[in-house]
JSON list of C-alpha atoms and ligand atoms in Angstrom, two decimals:
[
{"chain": "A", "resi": 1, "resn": "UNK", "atom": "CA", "xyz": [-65.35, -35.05, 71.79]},
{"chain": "A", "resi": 2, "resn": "UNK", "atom": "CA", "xyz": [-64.68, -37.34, 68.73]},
{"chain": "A", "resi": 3, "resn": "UNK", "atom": "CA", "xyz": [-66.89, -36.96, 65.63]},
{"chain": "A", "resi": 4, "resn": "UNK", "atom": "CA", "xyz": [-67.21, -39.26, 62.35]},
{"chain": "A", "resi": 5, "resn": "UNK", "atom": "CA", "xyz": [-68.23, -35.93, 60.06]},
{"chain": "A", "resi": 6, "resn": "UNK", "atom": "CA", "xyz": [-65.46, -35.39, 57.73]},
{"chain": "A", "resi": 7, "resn": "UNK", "atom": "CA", "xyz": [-65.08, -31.67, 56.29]},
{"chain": "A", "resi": 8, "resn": "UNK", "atom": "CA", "xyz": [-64.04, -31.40, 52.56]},
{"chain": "A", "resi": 9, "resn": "UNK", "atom": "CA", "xyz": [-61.17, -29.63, 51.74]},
{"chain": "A", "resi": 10, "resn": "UNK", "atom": "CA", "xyz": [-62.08, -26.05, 50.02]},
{"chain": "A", "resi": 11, "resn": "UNK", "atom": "CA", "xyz": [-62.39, -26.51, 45.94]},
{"chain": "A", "resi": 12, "resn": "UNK", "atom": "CA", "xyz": [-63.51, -30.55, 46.62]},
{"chain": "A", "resi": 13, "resn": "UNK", "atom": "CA", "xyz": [-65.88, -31.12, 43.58]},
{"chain": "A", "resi": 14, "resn": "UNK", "atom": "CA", "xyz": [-68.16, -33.48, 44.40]},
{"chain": "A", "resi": 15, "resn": "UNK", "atom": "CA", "xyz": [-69.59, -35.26, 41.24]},
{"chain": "A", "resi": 16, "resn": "UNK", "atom": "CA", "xyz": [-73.02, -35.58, 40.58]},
{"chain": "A", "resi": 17, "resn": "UNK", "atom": "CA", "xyz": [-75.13, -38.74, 39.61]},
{"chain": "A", "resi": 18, "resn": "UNK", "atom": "CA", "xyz": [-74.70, -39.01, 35.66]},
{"chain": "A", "resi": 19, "resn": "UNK", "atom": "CA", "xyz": [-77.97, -38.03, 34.73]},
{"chain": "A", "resi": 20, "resn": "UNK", "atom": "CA", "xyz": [-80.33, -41.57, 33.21]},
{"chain": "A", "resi": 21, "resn": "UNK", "atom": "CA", "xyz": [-80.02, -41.93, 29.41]},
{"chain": "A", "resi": 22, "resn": "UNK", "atom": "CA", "xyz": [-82.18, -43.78, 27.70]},
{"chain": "A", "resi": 23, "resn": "UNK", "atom": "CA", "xyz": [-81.18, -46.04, 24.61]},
{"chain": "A", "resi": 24, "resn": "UNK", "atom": "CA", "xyz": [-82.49, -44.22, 21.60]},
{"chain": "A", "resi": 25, "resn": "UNK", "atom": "CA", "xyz": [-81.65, -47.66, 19.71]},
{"chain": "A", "resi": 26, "resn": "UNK", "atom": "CA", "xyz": [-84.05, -49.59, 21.21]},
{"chain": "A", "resi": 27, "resn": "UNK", "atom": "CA", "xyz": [-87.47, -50.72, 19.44]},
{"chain": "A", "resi": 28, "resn": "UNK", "atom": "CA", "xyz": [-90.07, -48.78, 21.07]},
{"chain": "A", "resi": 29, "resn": "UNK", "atom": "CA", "xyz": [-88.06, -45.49, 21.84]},
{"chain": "A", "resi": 30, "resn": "UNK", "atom": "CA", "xyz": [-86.12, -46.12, 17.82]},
{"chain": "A", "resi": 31, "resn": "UNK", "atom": "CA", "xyz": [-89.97, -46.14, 16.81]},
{"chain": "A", "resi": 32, "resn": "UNK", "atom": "CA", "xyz": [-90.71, -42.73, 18.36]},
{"chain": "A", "resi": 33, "resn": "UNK", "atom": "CA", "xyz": [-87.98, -41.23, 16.91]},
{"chain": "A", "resi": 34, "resn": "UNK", "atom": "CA", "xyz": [-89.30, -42.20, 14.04]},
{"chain": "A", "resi": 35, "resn": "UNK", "atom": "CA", "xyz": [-92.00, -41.17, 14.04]},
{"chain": "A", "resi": 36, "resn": "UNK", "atom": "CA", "xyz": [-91.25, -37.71, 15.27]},
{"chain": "A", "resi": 37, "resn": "UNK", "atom": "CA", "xyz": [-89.07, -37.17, 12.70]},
{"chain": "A", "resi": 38, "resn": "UNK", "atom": "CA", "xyz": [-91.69, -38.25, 9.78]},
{"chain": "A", "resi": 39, "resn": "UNK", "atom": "CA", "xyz": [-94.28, -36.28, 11.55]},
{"chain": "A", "resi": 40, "resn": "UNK", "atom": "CA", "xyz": [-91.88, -33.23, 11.68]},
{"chain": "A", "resi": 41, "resn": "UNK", "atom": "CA", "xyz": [-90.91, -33.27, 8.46]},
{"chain": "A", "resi": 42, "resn": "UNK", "atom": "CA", "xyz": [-94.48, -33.66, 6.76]},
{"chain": "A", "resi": 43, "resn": "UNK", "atom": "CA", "xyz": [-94.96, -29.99, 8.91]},
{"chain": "A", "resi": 44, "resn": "UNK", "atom": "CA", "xyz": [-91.90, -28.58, 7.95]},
{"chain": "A", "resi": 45, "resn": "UNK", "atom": "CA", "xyz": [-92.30, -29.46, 4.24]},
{"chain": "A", "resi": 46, "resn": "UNK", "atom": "CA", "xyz": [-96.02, -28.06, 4.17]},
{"chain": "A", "resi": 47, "resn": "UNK", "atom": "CA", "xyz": [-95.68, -24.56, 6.79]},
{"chain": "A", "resi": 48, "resn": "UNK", "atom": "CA", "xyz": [-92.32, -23.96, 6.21]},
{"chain": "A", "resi": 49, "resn": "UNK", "atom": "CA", "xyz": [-91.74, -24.58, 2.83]},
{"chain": "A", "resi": 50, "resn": "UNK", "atom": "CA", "xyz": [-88.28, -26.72, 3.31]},
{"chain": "A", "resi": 51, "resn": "UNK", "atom": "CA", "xyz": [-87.45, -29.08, 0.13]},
{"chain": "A", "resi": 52, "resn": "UNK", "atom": "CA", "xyz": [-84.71, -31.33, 1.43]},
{"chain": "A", "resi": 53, "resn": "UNK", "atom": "CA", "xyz": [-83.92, -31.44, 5.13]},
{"chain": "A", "resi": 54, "resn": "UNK", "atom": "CA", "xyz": [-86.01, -29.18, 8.29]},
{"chain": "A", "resi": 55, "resn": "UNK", "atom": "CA", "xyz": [-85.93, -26.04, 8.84]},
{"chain": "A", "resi": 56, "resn": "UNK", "atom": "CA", "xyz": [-83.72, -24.41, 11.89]},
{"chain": "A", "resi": 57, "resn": "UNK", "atom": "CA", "xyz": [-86.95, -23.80, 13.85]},
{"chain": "A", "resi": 58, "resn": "UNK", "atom": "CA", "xyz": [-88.30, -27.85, 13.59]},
{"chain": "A", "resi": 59, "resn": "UNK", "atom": "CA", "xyz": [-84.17, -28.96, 14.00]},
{"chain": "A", "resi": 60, "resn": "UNK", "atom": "CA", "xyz": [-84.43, -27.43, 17.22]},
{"chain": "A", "resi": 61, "resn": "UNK", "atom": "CA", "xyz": [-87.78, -28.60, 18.07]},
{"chain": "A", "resi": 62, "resn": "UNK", "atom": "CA", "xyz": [-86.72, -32.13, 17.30]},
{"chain": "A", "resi": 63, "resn": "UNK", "atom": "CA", "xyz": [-83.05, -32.00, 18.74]},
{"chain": "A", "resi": 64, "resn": "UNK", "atom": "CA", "xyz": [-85.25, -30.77, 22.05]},
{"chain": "A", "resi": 65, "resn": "UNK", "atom": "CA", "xyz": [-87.97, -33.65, 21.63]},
{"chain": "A", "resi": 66, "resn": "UNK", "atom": "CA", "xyz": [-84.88, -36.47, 21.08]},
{"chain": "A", "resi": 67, "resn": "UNK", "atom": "CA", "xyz": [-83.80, -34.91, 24.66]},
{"chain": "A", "resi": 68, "resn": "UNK", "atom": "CA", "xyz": [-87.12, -35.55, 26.02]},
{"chain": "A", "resi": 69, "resn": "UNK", "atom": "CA", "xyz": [-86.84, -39.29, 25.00]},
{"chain": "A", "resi": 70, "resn": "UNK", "atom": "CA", "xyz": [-83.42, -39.52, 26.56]},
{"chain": "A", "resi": 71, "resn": "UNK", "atom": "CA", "xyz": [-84.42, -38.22, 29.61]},
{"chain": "A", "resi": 72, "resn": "UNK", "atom": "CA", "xyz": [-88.07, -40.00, 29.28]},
{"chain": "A", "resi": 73, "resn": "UNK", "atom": "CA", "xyz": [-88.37, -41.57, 32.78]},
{"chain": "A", "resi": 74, "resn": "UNK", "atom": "CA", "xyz": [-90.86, -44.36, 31.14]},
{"chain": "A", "resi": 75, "resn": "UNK", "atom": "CA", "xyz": [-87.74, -45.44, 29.04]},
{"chain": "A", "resi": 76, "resn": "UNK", "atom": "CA", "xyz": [-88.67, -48.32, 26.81]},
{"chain": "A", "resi": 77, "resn": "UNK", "atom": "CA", "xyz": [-92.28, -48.33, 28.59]},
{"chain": "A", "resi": 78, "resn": "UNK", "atom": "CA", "xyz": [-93.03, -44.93, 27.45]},
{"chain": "A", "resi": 79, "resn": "UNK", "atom": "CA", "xyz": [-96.69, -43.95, 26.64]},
{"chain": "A", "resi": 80, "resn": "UNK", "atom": "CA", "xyz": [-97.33, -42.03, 23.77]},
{"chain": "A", "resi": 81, "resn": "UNK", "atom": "CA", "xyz": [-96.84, -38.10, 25.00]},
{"chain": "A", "resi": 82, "resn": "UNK", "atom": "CA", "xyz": [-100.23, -37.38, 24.35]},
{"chain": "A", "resi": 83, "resn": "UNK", "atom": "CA", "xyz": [-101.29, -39.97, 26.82]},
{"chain": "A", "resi": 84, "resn": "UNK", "atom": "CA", "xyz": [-98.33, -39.37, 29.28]},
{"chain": "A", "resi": 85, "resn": "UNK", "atom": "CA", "xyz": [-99.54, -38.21, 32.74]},
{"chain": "A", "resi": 86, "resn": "UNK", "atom": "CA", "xyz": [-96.20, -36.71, 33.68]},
{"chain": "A", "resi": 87, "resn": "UNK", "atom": "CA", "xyz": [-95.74, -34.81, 30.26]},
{"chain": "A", "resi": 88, "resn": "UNK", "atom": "CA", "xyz": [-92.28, -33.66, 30.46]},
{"chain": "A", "resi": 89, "resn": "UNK", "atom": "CA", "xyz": [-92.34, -30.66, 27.76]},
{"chain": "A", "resi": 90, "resn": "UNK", "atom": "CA", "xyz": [-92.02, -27.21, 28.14]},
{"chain": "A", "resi": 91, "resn": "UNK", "atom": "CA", "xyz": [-95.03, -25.26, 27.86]},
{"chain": "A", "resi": 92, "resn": "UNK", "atom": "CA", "xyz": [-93.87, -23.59, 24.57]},
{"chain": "A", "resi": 93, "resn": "UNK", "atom": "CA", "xyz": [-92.46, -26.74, 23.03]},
{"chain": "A", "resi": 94, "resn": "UNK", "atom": "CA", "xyz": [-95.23, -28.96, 24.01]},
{"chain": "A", "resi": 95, "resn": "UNK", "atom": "CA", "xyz": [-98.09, -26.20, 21.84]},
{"chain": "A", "resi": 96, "resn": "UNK", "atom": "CA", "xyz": [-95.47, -26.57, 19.10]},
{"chain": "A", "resi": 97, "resn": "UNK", "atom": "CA", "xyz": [-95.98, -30.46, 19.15]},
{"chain": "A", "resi": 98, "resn": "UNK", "atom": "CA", "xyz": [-99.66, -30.26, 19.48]},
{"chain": "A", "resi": 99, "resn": "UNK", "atom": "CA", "xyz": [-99.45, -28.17, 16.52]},
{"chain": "A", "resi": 100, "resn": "UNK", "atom": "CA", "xyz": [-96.91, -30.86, 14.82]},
{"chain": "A", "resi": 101, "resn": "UNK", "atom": "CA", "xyz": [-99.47, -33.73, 15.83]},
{"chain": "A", "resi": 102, "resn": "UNK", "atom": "CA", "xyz": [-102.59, -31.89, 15.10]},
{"chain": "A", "resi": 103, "resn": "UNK", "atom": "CA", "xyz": [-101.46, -31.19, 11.05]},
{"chain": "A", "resi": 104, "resn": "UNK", "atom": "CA", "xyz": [-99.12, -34.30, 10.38]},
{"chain": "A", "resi": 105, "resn": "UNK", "atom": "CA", "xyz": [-100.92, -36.87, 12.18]},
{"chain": "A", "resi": 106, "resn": "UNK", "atom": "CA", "xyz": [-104.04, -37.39, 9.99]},
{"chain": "A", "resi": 107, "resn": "UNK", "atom": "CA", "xyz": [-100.89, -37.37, 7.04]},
{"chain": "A", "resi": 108, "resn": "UNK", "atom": "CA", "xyz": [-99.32, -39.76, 8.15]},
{"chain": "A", "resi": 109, "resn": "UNK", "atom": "CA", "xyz": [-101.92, -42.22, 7.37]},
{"chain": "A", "resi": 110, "resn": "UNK", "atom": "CA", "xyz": [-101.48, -41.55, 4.02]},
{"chain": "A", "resi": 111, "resn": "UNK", "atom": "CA", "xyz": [-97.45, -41.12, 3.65]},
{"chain": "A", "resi": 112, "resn": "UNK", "atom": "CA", "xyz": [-96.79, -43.66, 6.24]},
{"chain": "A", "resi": 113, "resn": "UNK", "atom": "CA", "xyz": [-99.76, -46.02, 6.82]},
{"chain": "A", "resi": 114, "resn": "UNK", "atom": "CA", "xyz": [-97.37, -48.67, 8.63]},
{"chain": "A", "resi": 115, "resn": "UNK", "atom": "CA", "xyz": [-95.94, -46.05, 10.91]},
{"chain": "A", "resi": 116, "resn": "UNK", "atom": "CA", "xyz": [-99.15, -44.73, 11.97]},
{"chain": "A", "resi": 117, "resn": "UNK", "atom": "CA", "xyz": [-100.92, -47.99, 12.70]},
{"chain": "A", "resi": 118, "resn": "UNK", "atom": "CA", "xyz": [-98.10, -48.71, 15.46]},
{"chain": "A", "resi": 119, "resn": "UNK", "atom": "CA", "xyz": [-98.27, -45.28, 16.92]},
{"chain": "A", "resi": 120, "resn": "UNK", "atom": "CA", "xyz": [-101.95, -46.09, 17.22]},
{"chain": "A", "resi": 121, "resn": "UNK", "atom": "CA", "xyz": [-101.59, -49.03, 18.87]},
{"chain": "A", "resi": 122, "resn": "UNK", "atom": "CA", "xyz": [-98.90, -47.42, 20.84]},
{"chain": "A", "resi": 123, "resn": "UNK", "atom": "CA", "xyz": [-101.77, -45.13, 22.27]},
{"chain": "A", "resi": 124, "resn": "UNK", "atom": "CA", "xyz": [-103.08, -47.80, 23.94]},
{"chain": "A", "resi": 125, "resn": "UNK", "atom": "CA", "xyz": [-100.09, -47.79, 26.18]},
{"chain": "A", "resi": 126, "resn": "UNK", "atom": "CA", "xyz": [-100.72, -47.07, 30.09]},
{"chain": "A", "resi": 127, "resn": "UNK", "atom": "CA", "xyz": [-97.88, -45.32, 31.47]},
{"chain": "A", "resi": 128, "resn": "UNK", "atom": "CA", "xyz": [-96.22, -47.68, 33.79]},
{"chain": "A", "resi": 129, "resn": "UNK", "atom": "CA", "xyz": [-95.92, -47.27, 37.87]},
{"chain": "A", "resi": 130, "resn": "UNK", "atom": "CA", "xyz": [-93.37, -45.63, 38.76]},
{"chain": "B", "resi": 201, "resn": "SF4", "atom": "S1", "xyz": [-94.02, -36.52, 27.84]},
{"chain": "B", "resi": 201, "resn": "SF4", "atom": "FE1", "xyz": [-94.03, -38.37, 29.11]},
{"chain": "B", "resi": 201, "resn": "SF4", "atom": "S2", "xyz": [-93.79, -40.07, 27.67]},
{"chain": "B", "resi": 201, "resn": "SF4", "atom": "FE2", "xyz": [-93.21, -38.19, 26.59]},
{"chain": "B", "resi": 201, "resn": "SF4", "atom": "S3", "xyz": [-91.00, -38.07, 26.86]},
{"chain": "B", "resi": 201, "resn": "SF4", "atom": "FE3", "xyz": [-91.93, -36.87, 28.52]},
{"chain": "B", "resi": 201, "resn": "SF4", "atom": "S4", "xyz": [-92.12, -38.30, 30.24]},
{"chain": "B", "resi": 201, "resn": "SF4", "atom": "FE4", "xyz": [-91.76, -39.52, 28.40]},
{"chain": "B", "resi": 202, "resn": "ZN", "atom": "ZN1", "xyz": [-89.80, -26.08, 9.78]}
]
């Protein structure tokens, strides 16, 4: 009996799909980043004291949260998170940006008025079909 099936040699490596990475250069996710970054630093600044730069704590939140936008399957389309019905965060790291949102949003009005009109209007985003 004759069969198509082809066995791999032992040790074949089969590669996997690259995982999809989102452009971090284009507007609306470049406006998110941001964003994130203002919002992270007006925390930092005022809980954790830092003068110039974040501390290790909200580096690693924001290296994580730039991950999240690479990986963000809305891409360019993207809600804001808060309005995201996937939300793609780990528990832990999405109370740390609640707690990010909840003290530098209202801030931000005031440090970066511009900034936080558009992520206003950015709430107004639906999440797209997927
Ligand atoms: S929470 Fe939603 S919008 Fe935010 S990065 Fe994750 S998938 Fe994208
Ligand atoms: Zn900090």
């Amino acid at each position: 009996m004759t069969t198509t099936t082809k066995t791999l040699a032992a040790g074949t490596v089969i590669p996997r799909p690259a995982k999809k990475q989102n452009d971090l250069n284009g507007i609306r996710l470049a406006r998110e980043r941001r964003t994130m970054t203002a919002m992270v630093r007006i925390f930092c600044r005022d809980k954790h004291g830092a003068r110039a730069g974040l501390c290790c704590e909200c580096e690693a939140f924001l290296a994580y949260a730039d991950v999240r936008l690479e990986r963000c399957r809305f891409g360019e389309a993207k809600p804001t998170c808060a309005n995201c019905p996937v939300h793609c965060y780990q528990r832990e790291r999405r109370e740390q940006a609640r707690d990010v949102m909840r003290y530098a949003g209202p801030r931000m009005l005031w440090e970066h008025p511009v900034m936080s009109l558009r992520h206003w209007l950015d709430g107004f985003r639906k999440a797209p079909q997927l």
